[in-house]
Coordinates of C-alpha atoms in Angstrom, one line a residue:
M128 CA 18.9 9.6 7.0
A129 CA 18.1 5.6 8.0
L130 CA 14.3 6.3 8.2
V131 CA 14.1 8.6 4.8
A132 CA 15.9 5.9 2.8
A133 CA 14.0 2.7 4.3
F134 CA 10.7 4.8 3.1
N135 CA 11.9 5.4 -0.4
L136 CA 12.8 1.5 -0.8
G137 CA 9.3 0.7 0.6
T138 CA 7.6 3.1 -2.4
Q139 CA 9.9 2.0 -5.0
S140 CA 7.3 -0.5 -6.0
E141 CA 5.3 2.4 -7.0
A142 CA 7.7 4.9 -8.3
D143 CA 6.5 4.6 -12.2
Q144 CA 2.8 6.1 -10.7
S145 CA 4.4 8.7 -8.8
I146 CA 4.0 12.7 -9.5
D147 CA 4.6 15.9 -8.3
K148 CA 2.3 17.1 -5.1
H149 CA 0.4 19.8 -7.5
S150 CA -0.3 17.4 -10.0
F151 CA -1.5 14.8 -7.4
W152 CA -4.5 17.2 -6.2
L153 CA -5.3 18.0 -9.8
N154 CA -5.2 14.3 -10.6
K155 CA -7.6 13.0 -7.6
T156 CA -9.7 15.7 -8.3
Y157 CA -10.1 15.8 -11.8
P158 CA -9.1 12.1 -12.9
S159 CA -8.9 12.1 -17.2
E160 CA -10.4 8.7 -17.0
A161 CA -13.7 7.1 -15.3
F162 CA -13.2 3.8 -13.0
D163 CA -15.0 0.8 -11.9
G164 CA -14.2 1.6 -8.3
V165 CA -13.9 4.8 -6.1
M166 CA -12.8 5.0 -2.7
V167 CA -14.3 8.0 -0.2
G168 CA -12.9 9.3 3.1
D169 CA -10.5 11.4 4.8
S170 CA -6.5 11.0 5.1
R171 CA -7.0 7.5 6.5
L172 CA -8.3 6.5 3.2
Y173 CA -5.5 8.3 1.2
R174 CA -2.5 7.8 3.3
G175 CA -3.5 3.9 4.2
F176 CA -5.0 2.5 0.7
S177 CA -3.3 2.5 -2.6
P178 CA -5.3 1.7 -5.8
T179 CA -2.5 0.0 -7.5
R180 CA -1.9 -2.7 -5.5
I181 CA -5.4 -3.5 -4.5
E182 CA -6.2 -3.2 -8.3
A183 CA -3.1 -6.1 -8.2
K184 CA -5.4 -8.5 -6.6
L185 CA -8.6 -7.8 -8.9
P186 CA -7.4 -8.2 -12.5
G187 CA -9.4 -6.2 -15.0
V188 CA -11.0 -3.4 -12.4
T189 CA -9.6 0.0 -12.1
L190 CA -9.9 2.0 -8.9
H191 CA -9.7 5.6 -7.6
N192 CA -8.9 7.1 -4.2
F193 CA -11.0 10.1 -3.8
G194 CA -9.9 11.2 0.0
Y195 CA -9.2 14.3 1.0
S196 CA -8.3 15.8 4.4
S197 CA -10.5 15.7 7.5
A198 CA -13.4 14.9 4.5
R199 CA -16.8 14.0 6.2
L200 CA -18.8 11.6 4.2
T201 CA -21.9 13.9 3.4
P202 CA -24.0 13.6 0.3
D203 CA -22.3 15.9 -1.6
L204 CA -18.8 14.5 -1.3
L205 CA -20.5 10.8 -2.2
N206 CA -22.3 12.1 -5.3
A207 CA -19.1 13.6 -6.6
A208 CA -17.0 10.3 -6.1
L209 CA -20.1 8.5 -7.9
A210 CA -19.4 10.9 -10.7
H211 CA -15.7 8.9 -11.4
L212 CA -17.5 5.8 -12.1
D213 CA -17.6 4.2 -15.3
P214 CA -20.8 4.3 -16.8
E215 CA -20.2 0.7 -19.1
S216 CA -18.6 -0.9 -15.9
A217 CA -19.9 -4.1 -15.3
T218 CA -19.1 -3.8 -11.7
P219 CA -19.7 -0.2 -10.5
F220 CA -18.9 0.0 -6.6
V221 CA -18.1 2.3 -4.5
V222 CA -15.6 2.0 -0.9
L223 CA -16.7 3.8 2.1
A224 CA -13.8 4.5 4.6
L225 CA -15.6 5.4 7.8
T226 CA -14.0 6.9 10.8
A227 CA -15.5 8.5 13.8
H228 CA -14.7 11.9 12.3
S229 CA -16.2 11.5 9.2
L230 CA -19.6 11.5 10.7
T231 CA -19.5 14.4 13.0
A232 CA -20.6 18.3 12.0
P233 CA -18.2 21.1 12.1
K234 CA -18.2 23.6 14.4
Q235 CA -18.0 26.2 11.8
G236 CA -17.6 26.4 8.0
S237 CA -18.1 23.7 5.4
D238 CA -18.2 20.1 6.0
N239 CA -15.2 19.1 3.7
P240 CA -13.3 22.6 3.1
H241 CA -10.2 20.6 1.7
Y242 CA -12.2 19.2 -1.0
D243 CA -14.1 22.0 -1.5
G244 CA -10.8 24.6 -2.1
F245 CA -10.1 22.2 -5.3
A246 CA -13.7 21.4 -6.4
Q247 CA -14.5 25.0 -6.4
R248 CA -11.9 26.0 -9.2
N249 CA -12.1 27.5 -12.8
R250 CA -12.6 24.4 -14.8
A251 CA -10.7 26.1 -17.7
T252 CA -7.7 27.3 -15.5
V253 CA -7.5 23.2 -14.0
W254 CA -7.8 22.2 -17.9
L255 CA -4.6 24.5 -18.7
S256 CA -2.7 23.4 -15.3
Q257 CA -3.1 19.6 -16.2
R258 CA -1.8 20.3 -19.5
G259 CA 1.0 22.5 -18.5
A260 CA 3.6 22.0 -15.9
W261 CA 4.9 25.5 -15.6
I262 CA 1.1 26.5 -14.8
S263 CA 0.9 23.7 -11.9
R264 CA 3.9 25.0 -10.4
K265 CA 3.2 28.6 -10.7
A266 CA -0.8 29.2 -10.5
W267 CA -1.9 26.3 -8.4
P268 CA 0.4 27.3 -5.2
A269 CA -1.8 30.5 -5.7
W270 CA -4.7 28.6 -5.7
I271 CA -5.0 26.7 -2.6
K272 CA -2.5 25.1 -0.5
D273 CA -2.5 21.6 0.7
P274 CA -3.6 21.7 4.3
T275 CA -2.8 18.3 5.3
D276 CA 0.8 18.7 6.4
G277 CA 0.4 22.0 8.0
L278 CA -2.9 21.4 9.5
L279 CA -1.9 18.1 11.3
M280 CA 1.6 19.0 12.6
A281 CA -0.2 22.3 14.3
R282 CA -3.0 20.3 15.6
Q283 CA -0.6 17.9 17.2
G284 CA 1.9 20.5 18.0
A285 CA 4.9 19.4 16.5
G286 CA 6.6 21.8 14.5
S287 CA 9.8 20.2 14.6
V288 CA 8.0 17.3 12.6
A289 CA 8.8 16.4 8.9
Y290 CA 6.7 14.6 6.4
H291 CA 8.1 12.4 3.8
E292 CA 5.7 11.5 1.4
S293 CA 5.5 9.9 -2.5
F294 CA 2.4 11.0 -4.6
D295 CA 0.6 8.3 -6.4
A296 CA -1.2 9.2 -9.6
R297 CA -4.1 7.2 -8.4
G298 CA -4.9 9.1 -5.4
F299 CA -2.9 7.6 -2.6
V300 CA 0.1 9.2 -0.4
A301 CA 2.8 7.1 1.0
S302 CA 3.8 8.9 4.0
V303 CA 5.8 8.8 7.1
T304 CA 7.1 11.6 9.6
T305 CA 10.7 12.2 11.3
P306 CA 10.4 11.2 14.2
K307 CA 7.6 8.8 14.5
D308 CA 5.5 8.9 17.5
P309 CA 2.0 6.7 17.5
E310 CA 0.9 9.0 20.3
R311 CA 1.3 12.6 18.3
A312 CA -2.2 12.5 17.5
L313 CA -4.1 11.2 20.2
K314 CA -4.4 14.4 22.0
S315 CA -5.7 16.6 19.2
Y316 CA -8.3 13.9 18.0
R317 CA -9.9 13.8 21.8
K318 CA -9.7 17.5 21.7
L319 CA -12.0 17.6 17.9
L320 CA -14.3 14.6 18.9
T321 CA -15.0 16.0 22.4
A322 CA -16.3 19.3 20.6
S323 CA -17.6 17.7 17.4
P324 CA -18.6 13.8 18.6
V325 CA -20.6 11.6 15.9
Q326 CA -24.2 12.8 15.0
E327 CA -26.8 10.3 14.3
A328 CA -28.3 12.7 11.9
R329 CA -25.2 12.0 9.9
L330 CA -25.7 8.2 9.8
V331 CA -29.2 8.4 8.9
A332 CA -28.4 10.6 6.0
L333 CA -25.3 8.0 5.0
A334 CA -27.6 5.1 5.5
S335 CA -30.2 6.8 3.2
W336 CA -27.7 7.8 0.6
V337 CA -26.3 3.8 0.5
R338 CA -29.9 2.6 0.1
E339 CA -30.4 4.9 -2.9
T340 CA -26.9 4.1 -4.3
T341 CA -27.7 0.4 -4.3
S342 CA -30.8 0.7 -5.8
K343 CA -29.5 2.1 -8.8
G344 CA -27.3 -0.9 -9.7
I345 CA -24.1 0.4 -7.7
R346 CA -22.4 -1.6 -5.0
V347 CA -21.4 0.0 -1.9
I348 CA -19.0 -1.4 0.5
A349 CA -18.0 0.0 3.6
L350 CA -15.3 -0.5 6.1
V351 CA -13.4 1.1 9.0
P352 CA -9.8 2.1 8.2
P353 CA -7.1 0.3 10.7
R354 CA -6.1 2.4 13.4
T355 CA -4.1 2.1 16.8
P356 CA -6.1 0.1 19.7
A357 CA -5.5 3.6 21.6
M358 CA -7.3 5.6 18.8
R359 CA -9.7 3.3 18.4
E360 CA -10.5 3.4 22.3
L361 CA -10.5 7.3 22.2
E362 CA -13.1 7.3 19.2
R363 CA -15.3 5.4 21.4
Q364 CA -15.3 7.3 24.5
A365 CA -14.7 10.9 23.1
G366 CA -16.6 10.8 20.0
G367 CA -19.5 8.3 20.9
W368 CA -18.3 6.1 18.0
S369 CA -19.1 2.2 17.7
K370 CA -18.6 0.3 14.5
E371 CA -21.3 -2.1 15.6
V372 CA -24.0 0.4 15.5
V373 CA -22.5 1.6 12.0
K374 CA -22.0 -1.5 10.6
A375 CA -25.7 -2.7 11.2
R376 CA -27.4 0.8 10.2
L377 CA -25.2 0.6 7.0
K378 CA -25.8 -3.2 6.2
T379 CA -29.8 -2.7 6.6
A380 CA -29.3 0.0 4.1
G381 CA -27.6 -2.1 1.5
A382 CA -23.9 -2.0 1.9
Q383 CA -21.3 -5.1 1.9
W384 CA -19.0 -4.8 4.9
I385 CA -15.3 -5.8 5.3
D386 CA -13.6 -5.9 8.6
M387 CA -9.8 -4.5 8.8
P388 CA -8.1 -5.5 11.9
W389 CA -5.1 -4.1 13.5
T390 CA -2.7 -6.8 13.2
N391 CA 1.0 -6.2 12.6
L392 CA 0.5 -3.0 11.6
S393 CA 2.3 0.3 12.4
S394 CA 1.2 4.1 12.6
Y395 CA 4.0 7.2 12.8
D396 CA 1.5 9.1 14.4
G397 CA -1.1 7.1 15.8
S398 CA -3.9 7.9 13.3
H399 CA -1.8 7.1 9.9
L400 CA 0.0 3.9 8.6
D401 CA 3.6 3.8 7.6
P402 CA 4.0 2.7 4.2
P403 CA 5.0 -0.8 4.6
S404 CA 1.5 -1.2 6.6
A405 CA -0.3 0.6 4.0
E406 CA 0.9 -2.0 1.4
R407 CA -0.4 -4.4 3.5
V408 CA -3.6 -3.3 4.2
S409 CA -4.3 -2.8 0.6
D410 CA -3.2 -6.1 -0.4
Q411 CA -5.7 -7.5 2.3
L412 CA -8.6 -4.9 0.9
G413 CA -8.0 -6.5 -2.3
Q414 CA -8.4 -9.7 -1.7
A415 CA -11.2 -9.4 0.4
L416 CA -12.9 -7.1 -2.4
R417 CA -12.3 -10.0 -5.0
P418 CA -15.3 -12.2 -3.9
L419 CA -17.8 -9.6 -3.2
L420 CA -16.9 -8.3 -6.5
A421 CA -17.5 -11.5 -8.0
R422 CA -20.8 -12.2 -6.5

């Protein structure tokens, strides 16, 4: 109970932005407005970076968190993110949240099944759902169930673990589990990355996309979301991940790079940041983006 109370207190600053879970995924995939910037990545992005807090450091700039569970940074997902940029923006930009998993290939199926499940919905029904609470409650669960919680817990062999979440209208989920275990995710990630490590072809394709996007006058900014030292080492050993290689390749293609170190942060499962840490890195990212966007 104390943990849940602390979680609620930690998310009160964004209470006015809080929405229900079904509306969250609708608004993320089909936002009703365009933005100066869009962030793209997996659950470390949407559970780790709050556009509301980042915007507070960037007066006049709007930002959307376009993160999905287990997302891979493929051209189709990245181009979908570009579609949410405001064509009238003076500073259009995309933030790439890179993880080892984001540059892997699936053993079977599509690259981004979580995103596909929302993006392939009938647009007319989506439109109705966004305008009728009863449709969101009744029809949306029948379309697609958010796999994040159940999949993550199943992968981590933690059936007794409970999520506590607050869903923000701008695509951010402040989350924590009861109980916390900073080693919970390591076993599943080791198995996942051993079976499907980082692929050179994926990095080549991403660099090509960066080169093409920046040639259109859209700024591309890349970063690695903070993760525990144990997870960082696991990604290097099991997944063949090298931040230095990825950083050099993307900078050569035209991306700007922001380093996000693991300093005074904590994770509730070894992969995702708890709410106070997510607030801290969001503030840090906002401060780092400000001089880049001013250039």
